[in-house]
Amino acid sequence: MDFINFEFDKGIDWGAVEKEAEEEIKEAKKEREINFAVIDAETDPFNGEDFVEPFIWGFFDGSTYIKFDGPYATDHLIDYVGKYRGRVFAHNGGKFDFHFLIEAFEKEKSLTVINGRIAKARLGRATLQDSYCLLPVPLSALEKDQFDYSILEKGKRNLPGNKEKIEKYLESDCRYLYKYVKEFVDSYGMNLTLAGTAMKQWEKMGGKVPKSNKKYYDKFLPHYYGGRVQLFESGIFEGEYKIYDIKSAYPTAMKYHHPIGTDYYETRRPGDALLQNSMISVECISNGAFPMRTRNGLFFPQEKGIYHVTGWEFIKAIETNSISNHKILNAYVFEETCDFSMYVDHFYKMKSEAEAVGDTAKRTFAKLFLNSLYGKFAANPENYEEFYLDDYGAYPKDDYAPAAVYGDMQLFARDLPEDKWKFFNIVTAASITGWVRAYLWESIQKCEGVLYCDTDSIICRNGDALPLGKELGNWDLEGTAHKVAIAGKKLYACFLDTGKTKIACKGVRISADEIVKVAQGETIVYRSEAELFSLKGKKRFIERKVNATSIIF
């Protein structure tokens, strides 16, 4: 029996062959990173009763546009996208479009999920990515054609002329999305989220990216809060009321010095010059100056208590005589501080120049960057999970547990392992948000007849003492209202003298007249027109009873 000799051919430079293969792999990976396309779908109109299904999809890669329609439109899209080597974006795909494709996701490949949104997933050779994570604004804020959504109904969409209108609208949406994703990626790189991109831009400018750990995060979490949202009065108010806004509140705060390093020392007697570098625990009688967490959100009590605040808030509370009988229990003074002026000035200049020439994209990008960096410093990886899909009934990988079922597929989930945790510096974020709350509180003290405030805005009878202007940190008179209905936090309607109405209704979509009813003590029932897609649960419609007691806290 003859044996085959498997010795290497000494005439071949195997080292060069191996190097060439490695280069090909690198090029293929680079190609996947650079190449991208977008997809979008049209569905039945949302009516609050029926679950929708796509009846047409569009795909655009920058040169070729393809539509997939008919009863097997989704299957045909999956077949095509699965062969595409690159990223495929869908705007708000993680909360909508991708849920129609889940059963085609690659088995045992990790899913990236952010706040319940499918941010990234694998489908064949393609990597699906939600462009909303990079550009968290509606596509209409960038560019979108006018469209009559009623023609999407089953009985109308195939009528003469309607099919062509739908196809044209879908194609324009795909082209617009590609245009703005490309402009963003060309300028700032192929990243997953806006916050992560903002941090890279800060680092690229020479800014420090601090590192900490869970112990440090937990220690200073009590000093970190969101914006001040408060009802001073509720009901219906008629007369002359004014609505004021701070011009770029958080970017303004970032131009001041804030702790950036994680080294600190403790004292009960910080010098006045060091207060702004400090996190402070103080026992005092607060007259609404300091926040306190409750089950229903932030509360600003007028009572004695122990408050964990930033130095900025403590300084303004003293200056406005808003606390008494205070005793500092602990002050944590941070040695290394920095301001973010170079970052803020860069993007604020970009925003101003874009406004001057009518460049919607650059203005939007700049505005997003201005408000996306500070929160990244407070990121908590303990809130993150890892997911993957496999056949229903498959045995889970280590530490994973079944989380949901999709047809013949099962979703598995686990908490992010500790070796993947990445903490930055929660104190930096706490100091920036504390500055804004302190500035807002100081401004409230200058106003008369304050009804409501929300992070960077005030509704009051008289705010003449506020510094108005066009510079960062100045106040702007947004409008004057002859009637104001305040039903709760994030739930109000201002009837402006111009004839327009300014509405806030977080979590529900209701009209100004309905807000008036709630402010008068009535209860209304809200039911969402669009179904809610949940990664761990079944899609469903939201129904809520809205009344003053369910909103005020």
Tab-separated table of N, CA, C and O in Angstrom, residues 376-463:
chain	number	residue	atom	x	y	z
A	376	LYS	N	-22.357	59.440	30.060
A	376	LYS	CA	-21.534	58.242	29.891
A	376	LYS	C	-20.648	58.003	31.108
A	376	LYS	O	-20.333	56.852	31.436
A	377	PHE	N	-20.270	59.077	31.796
A	377	PHE	CA	-19.413	58.929	32.974
A	377	PHE	C	-20.123	58.163	34.093
A	377	PHE	O	-19.476	57.611	34.972
A	378	ALA	N	-21.464	58.141	34.070
A	378	ALA	CA	-22.226	57.469	35.131
A	378	ALA	C	-22.726	56.092	34.710
A	378	ALA	O	-23.561	55.501	35.394
A	379	ALA	N	-22.234	55.567	33.597
A	379	ALA	CA	-22.700	54.261	33.111
A	379	ALA	C	-22.489	53.183	34.173
A	379	ALA	O	-21.433	53.110	34.809
A	380	ASN	N	-23.515	52.344	34.351
A	380	ASN	CA	-23.453	51.266	35.337
A	380	ASN	C	-23.571	49.918	34.632
A	380	ASN	O	-24.669	49.509	34.244
A	381	PRO	N	-22.469	49.197	34.461
A	381	PRO	CA	-22.506	47.921	33.732
A	381	PRO	C	-23.308	46.835	34.441
A	381	PRO	O	-23.634	45.819	33.832
A	382	GLU	N	-23.640	47.043	35.715
A	382	GLU	CA	-24.470	46.057	36.422
A	382	GLU	C	-25.867	45.967	35.812
A	382	GLU	O	-26.576	44.977	36.017
A	383	ASN	N	-26.262	47.000	35.078
A	383	ASN	CA	-27.583	47.003	34.445
A	383	ASN	C	-27.582	46.311	33.086
A	383	ASN	O	-28.630	46.192	32.455
A	384	TYR	N	-26.415	45.876	32.622
A	384	TYR	CA	-26.310	45.291	31.289
A	384	TYR	C	-26.495	43.776	31.355
A	384	TYR	O	-26.166	43.128	32.347
A	385	GLU	N	-27.009	43.237	30.264
A	385	GLU	CA	-27.170	41.793	30.143
A	385	GLU	C	-26.583	41.322	28.819
A	385	GLU	O	-26.394	42.112	27.895
A	386	GLU	N	-26.316	40.020	28.743
A	386	GLU	CA	-25.885	39.398	27.500
A	386	GLU	C	-26.955	38.410	27.055
A	386	GLU	O	-27.571	37.731	27.885
A	387	PHE	N	-27.166	38.340	25.737
A	387	PHE	CA	-28.222	37.490	25.190
A	387	PHE	C	-27.687	36.673	24.015
A	387	PHE	O	-26.721	37.054	23.356
A	388	TYR	N	-28.357	35.567	23.750
A	388	TYR	CA	-28.154	34.845	22.498
A	388	TYR	C	-29.401	34.012	22.223
A	388	TYR	O	-30.225	33.762	23.114
A	389	LEU	N	-29.559	33.591	20.978
A	389	LEU	CA	-30.690	32.765	20.563
A	389	LEU	C	-30.217	31.360	20.211
A	389	LEU	O	-29.100	31.171	19.719
A	390	ASP	N	-31.082	30.390	20.467
A	390	ASP	CA	-30.781	29.008	20.093
A	390	ASP	C	-32.105	28.283	19.866
A	390	ASP	O	-33.183	28.854	20.071
A	391	ASP	N	-32.016	27.022	19.464
A	391	ASP	CA	-33.230	26.238	19.259
A	391	ASP	C	-34.009	26.113	20.565
A	391	ASP	O	-33.421	26.032	21.657
A	392	TYR	N	-35.314	26.081	20.438
A	392	TYR	CA	-36.148	25.909	21.626
A	392	TYR	C	-35.821	24.566	22.287
A	392	TYR	O	-35.746	23.531	21.619
A	393	GLY	N	-35.591	24.598	23.585
A	393	GLY	CA	-35.257	23.380	24.316
A	393	GLY	C	-33.775	23.105	24.415
A	393	GLY	O	-33.360	22.161	25.096
A	394	ALA	N	-32.945	23.925	23.739
A	394	ALA	CA	-31.494	23.731	23.805
A	394	ALA	C	-30.998	24.000	25.224
A	394	ALA	O	-31.572	24.806	25.962
A	395	TYR	N	-29.922	23.320	25.592
A	395	TYR	CA	-29.361	23.501	26.930
A	395	TYR	C	-28.609	24.831	26.970
A	395	TYR	O	-27.804	25.127	26.087
A	396	PRO	N	-28.858	25.675	27.974
A	396	PRO	CA	-28.215	27.001	28.006
A	396	PRO	C	-26.721	26.932	28.289
A	396	PRO	O	-26.232	26.010	28.939
A	397	LYS	N	-26.012	27.939	27.804
A	397	LYS	CA	-24.591	28.078	28.114
A	397	LYS	C	-24.424	28.455	29.582
A	397	LYS	O	-25.392	28.752	30.283
A	398	ASP	N	-23.162	28.495	30.023
A	398	ASP	CA	-22.872	28.803	31.425
A	398	ASP	C	-23.511	30.121	31.857
A	398	ASP	O	-23.373	31.145	31.165
A	399	ASP	N	-24.193	30.085	32.992
A	399	ASP	CA	-24.782	31.255	33.654
A	399	ASP	C	-25.977	31.847	32.906
A	399	ASP	O	-26.571	32.822	33.362
A	400	TYR	N	-26.328	31.307	31.752
A	400	TYR	CA	-27.486	31.806	31.007
A	400	TYR	C	-28.752	31.083	31.467
A	400	TYR	O	-28.701	29.956	31.965
A	401	ALA	N	-29.886	31.742	31.272
A	401	ALA	CA	-31.177	31.145	31.603
A	401	ALA	C	-32.182	31.519	30.522
A	401	ALA	O	-32.055	32.573	29.889
A	402	PRO	N	-33.190	30.670	30.276
A	402	PRO	CA	-34.209	31.003	29.273
A	402	PRO	C	-34.914	32.308	29.631
A	402	PRO	O	-35.238	32.558	30.789
A	403	ALA	N	-35.156	33.149	28.606
A	403	ALA	CA	-35.777	34.452	28.854
A	403	ALA	C	-37.041	34.675	28.037
A	403	ALA	O	-37.939	35.390	28.472
A	404	ALA	N	-37.127	34.095	26.834
A	404	ALA	CA	-38.310	34.287	25.990
A	404	ALA	C	-38.277	33.268	24.862
A	404	ALA	O	-37.238	32.647	24.585
A	405	VAL	N	-39.428	33.098	24.206
A	405	VAL	CA	-39.548	32.152	23.093
A	405	VAL	C	-40.007	32.901	21.852
A	405	VAL	O	-40.919	33.737	21.912
A	406	TYR	N	-39.353	32.627	20.718
A	406	TYR	CA	-39.741	33.196	19.428
A	406	TYR	C	-39.907	32.050	18.442
A	406	TYR	O	-38.924	31.557	17.879
A	407	GLY	N	-41.131	31.582	18.252
A	407	GLY	CA	-41.368	30.467	17.348
A	407	GLY	C	-40.599	29.247	17.803
A	407	GLY	O	-40.793	28.748	18.920
A	408	ASP	N	-39.693	28.762	16.950
A	408	ASP	CA	-38.874	27.597	17.292
A	408	ASP	C	-37.559	27.993	17.961
A	408	ASP	O	-36.696	27.145	18.185
A	409	MET	N	-37.410	29.282	18.260
A	409	MET	CA	-36.171	29.777	18.862
A	409	MET	C	-36.414	30.174	20.316
A	409	MET	O	-37.526	30.537	20.701
A	410	GLN	N	-35.351	30.105	21.099
A	410	GLN	CA	-35.428	30.508	22.497
A	410	GLN	C	-34.342	31.531	22.792
A	410	GLN	O	-33.205	31.406	22.327
A	411	LEU	N	-34.716	32.559	23.549
A	411	LEU	CA	-33.770	33.595	23.955
A	411	LEU	C	-33.203	33.238	25.317
A	411	LEU	O	-33.939	32.895	26.241
A	412	PHE	N	-31.875	33.325	25.434
A	412	PHE	CA	-31.202	33.077	26.707
A	412	PHE	C	-30.517	34.368	27.161
A	412	PHE	O	-30.028	35.145	26.329
A	413	ALA	N	-30.481	34.583	28.473
A	413	ALA	CA	-29.917	35.826	29.005
A	413	ALA	C	-29.108	35.560	30.266
A	413	ALA	O	-29.343	34.582	30.987
A	414	ARG	N	-28.152	36.450	30.515
A	414	ARG	CA	-27.410	36.445	31.776
A	414	ARG	C	-26.929	37.862	32.053
A	414	ARG	O	-26.821	38.692	31.140
A	415	ASP	N	-26.653	38.154	33.318
A	415	ASP	CA	-26.070	39.443	33.678
A	415	ASP	C	-24.671	39.548	33.082
A	415	ASP	O	-23.971	38.539	32.934
A	416	LEU	N	-24.268	40.766	32.752
A	416	LEU	CA	-22.930	40.970	32.210
A	416	LEU	C	-21.893	40.497	33.224
A	416	LEU	O	-21.915	40.919	34.386
A	417	PRO	N	-20.976	39.605	32.832
A	417	PRO	CA	-19.961	39.112	33.772
A	417	PRO	C	-19.087	40.249	34.315
A	417	PRO	O	-18.834	41.236	33.619
A	418	GLU	N	-18.636	40.093	35.537
A	418	GLU	CA	-17.866	41.148	36.191
A	418	GLU	C	-16.580	41.482	35.445
A	418	GLU	O	-16.119	42.631	35.480
A	419	ASP	N	-15.981	40.494	34.767
A	419	ASP	CA	-14.730	40.791	34.064
A	419	ASP	C	-14.946	41.682	32.843
A	419	ASP	O	-13.984	42.143	32.223
A	420	LYS	N	-16.215	41.949	32.503
A	420	LYS	CA	-16.529	42.847	31.394
A	420	LYS	C	-17.046	44.203	31.875
A	420	LYS	O	-17.364	45.060	31.064
A	421	TRP	N	-17.159	44.377	33.186
A	421	TRP	CA	-17.641	45.648	33.718
A	421	TRP	C	-16.653	46.765	33.406
A	421	TRP	O	-15.435	46.577	33.478
A	422	LYS	N	-17.205	47.923	33.100
A	422	LYS	CA	-16.372	49.094	32.827
A	422	LYS	C	-17.028	50.320	33.456
A	422	LYS	O	-18.021	50.827	32.958
A	423	PHE	N	-16.472	50.761	34.571
A	423	PHE	CA	-16.961	51.952	35.252
A	423	PHE	C	-16.062	53.140	34.894
A	423	PHE	O	-14.842	52.990	34.793
A	424	PHE	N	-16.662	54.311	34.732
A	424	PHE	CA	-15.891	55.522	34.465
A	424	PHE	C	-15.799	56.337	35.759
A	424	PHE	O	-15.126	55.927	36.680
A	425	ASN	N	-16.477	57.461	35.845
A	425	ASN	CA	-16.443	58.248	37.082
A	425	ASN	C	-17.805	58.885	37.307
A	425	ASN	O	-18.130	59.925	36.725
A	426	ILE	N	-18.598	58.263	38.154
A	426	ILE	CA	-19.944	58.758	38.427
A	426	ILE	C	-19.912	60.143	39.064
A	426	ILE	O	-20.858	60.927	38.917
A	427	VAL	N	-18.821	60.488	39.734
A	427	VAL	CA	-18.719	61.797	40.384
A	427	VAL	C	-18.685	62.916	39.345
A	427	VAL	O	-19.240	63.994	39.560
A	428	THR	N	-18.058	62.663	38.203
A	428	THR	CA	-18.034	63.662	37.130
A	428	THR	C	-19.453	63.972	36.672
A	428	THR	O	-19.849	65.141	36.552
A	429	ALA	N	-20.234	62.923	36.426
A	429	ALA	CA	-21.627	63.112	36.001
A	429	ALA	C	-22.451	63.762	37.106
A	429	ALA	O	-23.292	64.632	36.839
A	430	ALA	N	-22.215	63.354	38.349
A	430	ALA	CA	-22.958	63.927	39.477
A	430	ALA	C	-22.700	65.420	39.597
A	430	ALA	O	-23.619	66.216	39.839
A	431	SER	N	-21.445	65.824	39.419
A	431	SER	CA	-21.087	67.236	39.539
A	431	SER	C	-21.739	68.066	38.441
A	431	SER	O	-22.246	69.170	38.691
A	432	ILE	N	-21.768	67.545	37.217
A	432	ILE	CA	-22.360	68.281	36.088
A	432	ILE	C	-23.868	68.426	36.270
A	432	ILE	O	-24.429	69.522	36.119
A	433	THR	N	-24.549	67.338	36.616
A	433	THR	CA	-25.999	67.427	36.815
A	433	THR	C	-26.325	68.269	38.048
A	433	THR	O	-27.337	68.975	38.076
A	434	GLY	N	-25.457	68.211	39.059
A	434	GLY	CA	-25.656	69.034	40.253
A	434	GLY	C	-25.540	70.514	39.945
A	434	GLY	O	-26.271	71.343	40.506
A	435	TRP	N	-24.606	70.869	39.054
A	435	TRP	CA	-24.461	72.274	38.654
A	435	TRP	C	-25.759	72.777	38.029
A	435	TRP	O	-26.214	73.890	38.330
A	436	VAL	N	-26.370	71.974	37.158
A	436	VAL	CA	-27.598	72.396	36.484
A	436	VAL	C	-28.739	72.553	37.485
A	436	VAL	O	-29.497	73.530	37.432
A	437	ARG	N	-28.871	71.617	38.424
A	437	ARG	CA	-29.928	71.749	39.435
A	437	ARG	C	-29.701	72.987	40.297
A	437	ARG	O	-30.652	73.695	40.658
A	438	ALA	N	-28.434	73.256	40.630
A	438	ALA	CA	-28.121	74.428	41.455
A	438	ALA	C	-28.458	75.723	40.712
A	438	ALA	O	-29.021	76.662	41.290
A	439	TYR	N	-28.125	75.772	39.437
A	439	TYR	CA	-28.407	76.964	38.623
A	439	TYR	C	-29.912	77.163	38.464
A	439	TYR	O	-30.422	78.289	38.532
A	440	LEU	N	-30.624	76.063	38.265
A	440	LEU	CA	-32.077	76.155	38.131
A	440	LEU	C	-32.703	76.646	39.435
A	440	LEU	O	-33.594	77.510	39.423
A	441	TRP	N	-32.235	76.125	40.566
A	441	TRP	CA	-32.784	76.541	41.865
A	441	TRP	C	-32.509	78.025	42.120
A	441	TRP	O	-33.392	78.763	42.561
A	442	GLU	N	-31.302	78.463	41.826
A	442	GLU	CA	-30.965	79.883	41.980
A	442	GLU	C	-31.884	80.739	41.110
A	442	GLU	O	-32.355	81.804	41.540
A	443	SER	N	-32.176	80.279	39.895
A	443	SER	CA	-33.023	81.034	38.972
A	443	SER	C	-34.474	81.055	39.441
A	443	SER	O	-35.170	82.072	39.303
A	444	ILE	N	-34.940	79.943	39.997
A	444	ILE	CA	-36.312	79.883	40.519
A	444	ILE	C	-36.513	80.944	41.599
A	444	ILE	O	-37.576	81.582	41.680
A	445	GLN	N	-35.477	81.159	42.414
A	445	GLN	CA	-35.577	82.145	43.493
A	445	GLN	C	-35.731	83.569	42.960
A	445	GLN	O	-36.196	84.464	43.669
A	446	LYS	N	-35.356	83.782	41.700
A	446	LYS	CA	-35.455	85.112	41.095
A	446	LYS	C	-36.816	85.349	40.436
A	446	LYS	O	-37.098	86.460	39.988
A	447	CYS	N	-37.626	84.296	40.344
A	447	CYS	CA	-38.907	84.394	39.632
A	447	CYS	C	-40.066	84.579	40.607
A	447	CYS	O	-39.961	84.266	41.793
A	448	GLU	N	-41.176	85.030	40.064
A	448	GLU	CA	-42.403	85.191	40.846
A	448	GLU	C	-43.496	84.298	40.264
A	448	GLU	O	-43.601	84.132	39.049
A	449	GLY	N	-44.300	83.726	41.148
A	449	GLY	CA	-45.423	82.907	40.704
A	449	GLY	C	-45.004	81.683	39.921
A	449	GLY	O	-45.590	81.372	38.873
A	450	VAL	N	-44.017	80.951	40.426
A	450	VAL	CA	-43.530	79.760	39.720
A	450	VAL	C	-44.563	78.636	39.831
A	450	VAL	O	-45.002	78.278	40.925
A	451	LEU	N	-44.942	78.085	38.678
A	451	LEU	CA	-45.887	76.970	38.640
A	451	LEU	C	-45.184	75.630	38.484
A	451	LEU	O	-45.600	74.629	39.068
A	452	TYR	N	-44.095	75.622	37.701
A	452	TYR	CA	-43.526	74.341	37.282
A	452	TYR	C	-42.091	74.556	36.817
A	452	TYR	O	-41.740	75.618	36.288
A	453	CYS	N	-41.246	73.540	37.006
A	453	CYS	CA	-39.906	73.556	36.413
A	453	CYS	C	-39.570	72.154	35.929
A	453	CYS	O	-40.064	71.156	36.471
A	454	ASP	N	-38.728	72.093	34.906
A	454	ASP	CA	-38.320	70.799	34.347
A	454	ASP	C	-36.900	70.901	33.807
A	454	ASP	O	-36.677	71.362	32.684
A	455	THR	N	-35.937	70.503	34.625
A	455	THR	CA	-34.527	70.374	34.257
A	455	THR	C	-33.877	71.694	33.853
A	455	THR	O	-32.943	72.159	34.496
A	456	ASP	N	-34.352	72.291	32.752
A	456	ASP	CA	-33.747	73.529	32.258
A	456	ASP	C	-34.810	74.545	31.851
A	456	ASP	O	-34.552	75.422	31.025
A	457	SER	N	-36.007	74.428	32.427
A	457	SER	CA	-37.081	75.347	32.050
A	457	SER	C	-37.932	75.712	33.261
A	457	SER	O	-37.991	74.963	34.246
A	458	ILE	N	-38.579	76.877	33.162
A	458	ILE	CA	-39.441	77.379	34.236
A	458	ILE	C	-40.713	77.954	33.615
A	458	ILE	O	-40.653	78.666	32.608
A	459	ILE	N	-41.856	77.634	34.211
A	459	ILE	CA	-43.122	78.283	33.859
A	459	ILE	C	-43.519	79.136	35.058
A	459	ILE	O	-43.675	78.616	36.170
A	460	CYS	N	-43.640	80.435	34.850
A	460	CYS	CA	-43.907	81.330	35.975
A	460	CYS	C	-44.679	82.565	35.510
A	460	CYS	O	-44.849	82.799	34.311
A	461	ARG	N	-45.102	83.358	36.480
A	461	ARG	CA	-45.821	84.590	36.167
A	461	ARG	C	-44.850	85.699	35.761
A	461	ARG	O	-45.132	86.493	34.871
A	462	ASN	N	-43.683	85.745	36.412
A	462	ASN	CA	-42.732	86.822	36.134
A	462	ASN	C	-41.301	86.315	36.293
A	462	ASN	O	-40.906	85.876	37.375
A	463	GLY	N	-40.536	86.381	35.202
A	463	GLY	CA	-39.129	85.987	35.250
A	463	GLY	C	-38.227	87.092	34.739
A	463	GLY	O	-37.167	86.818	34.160
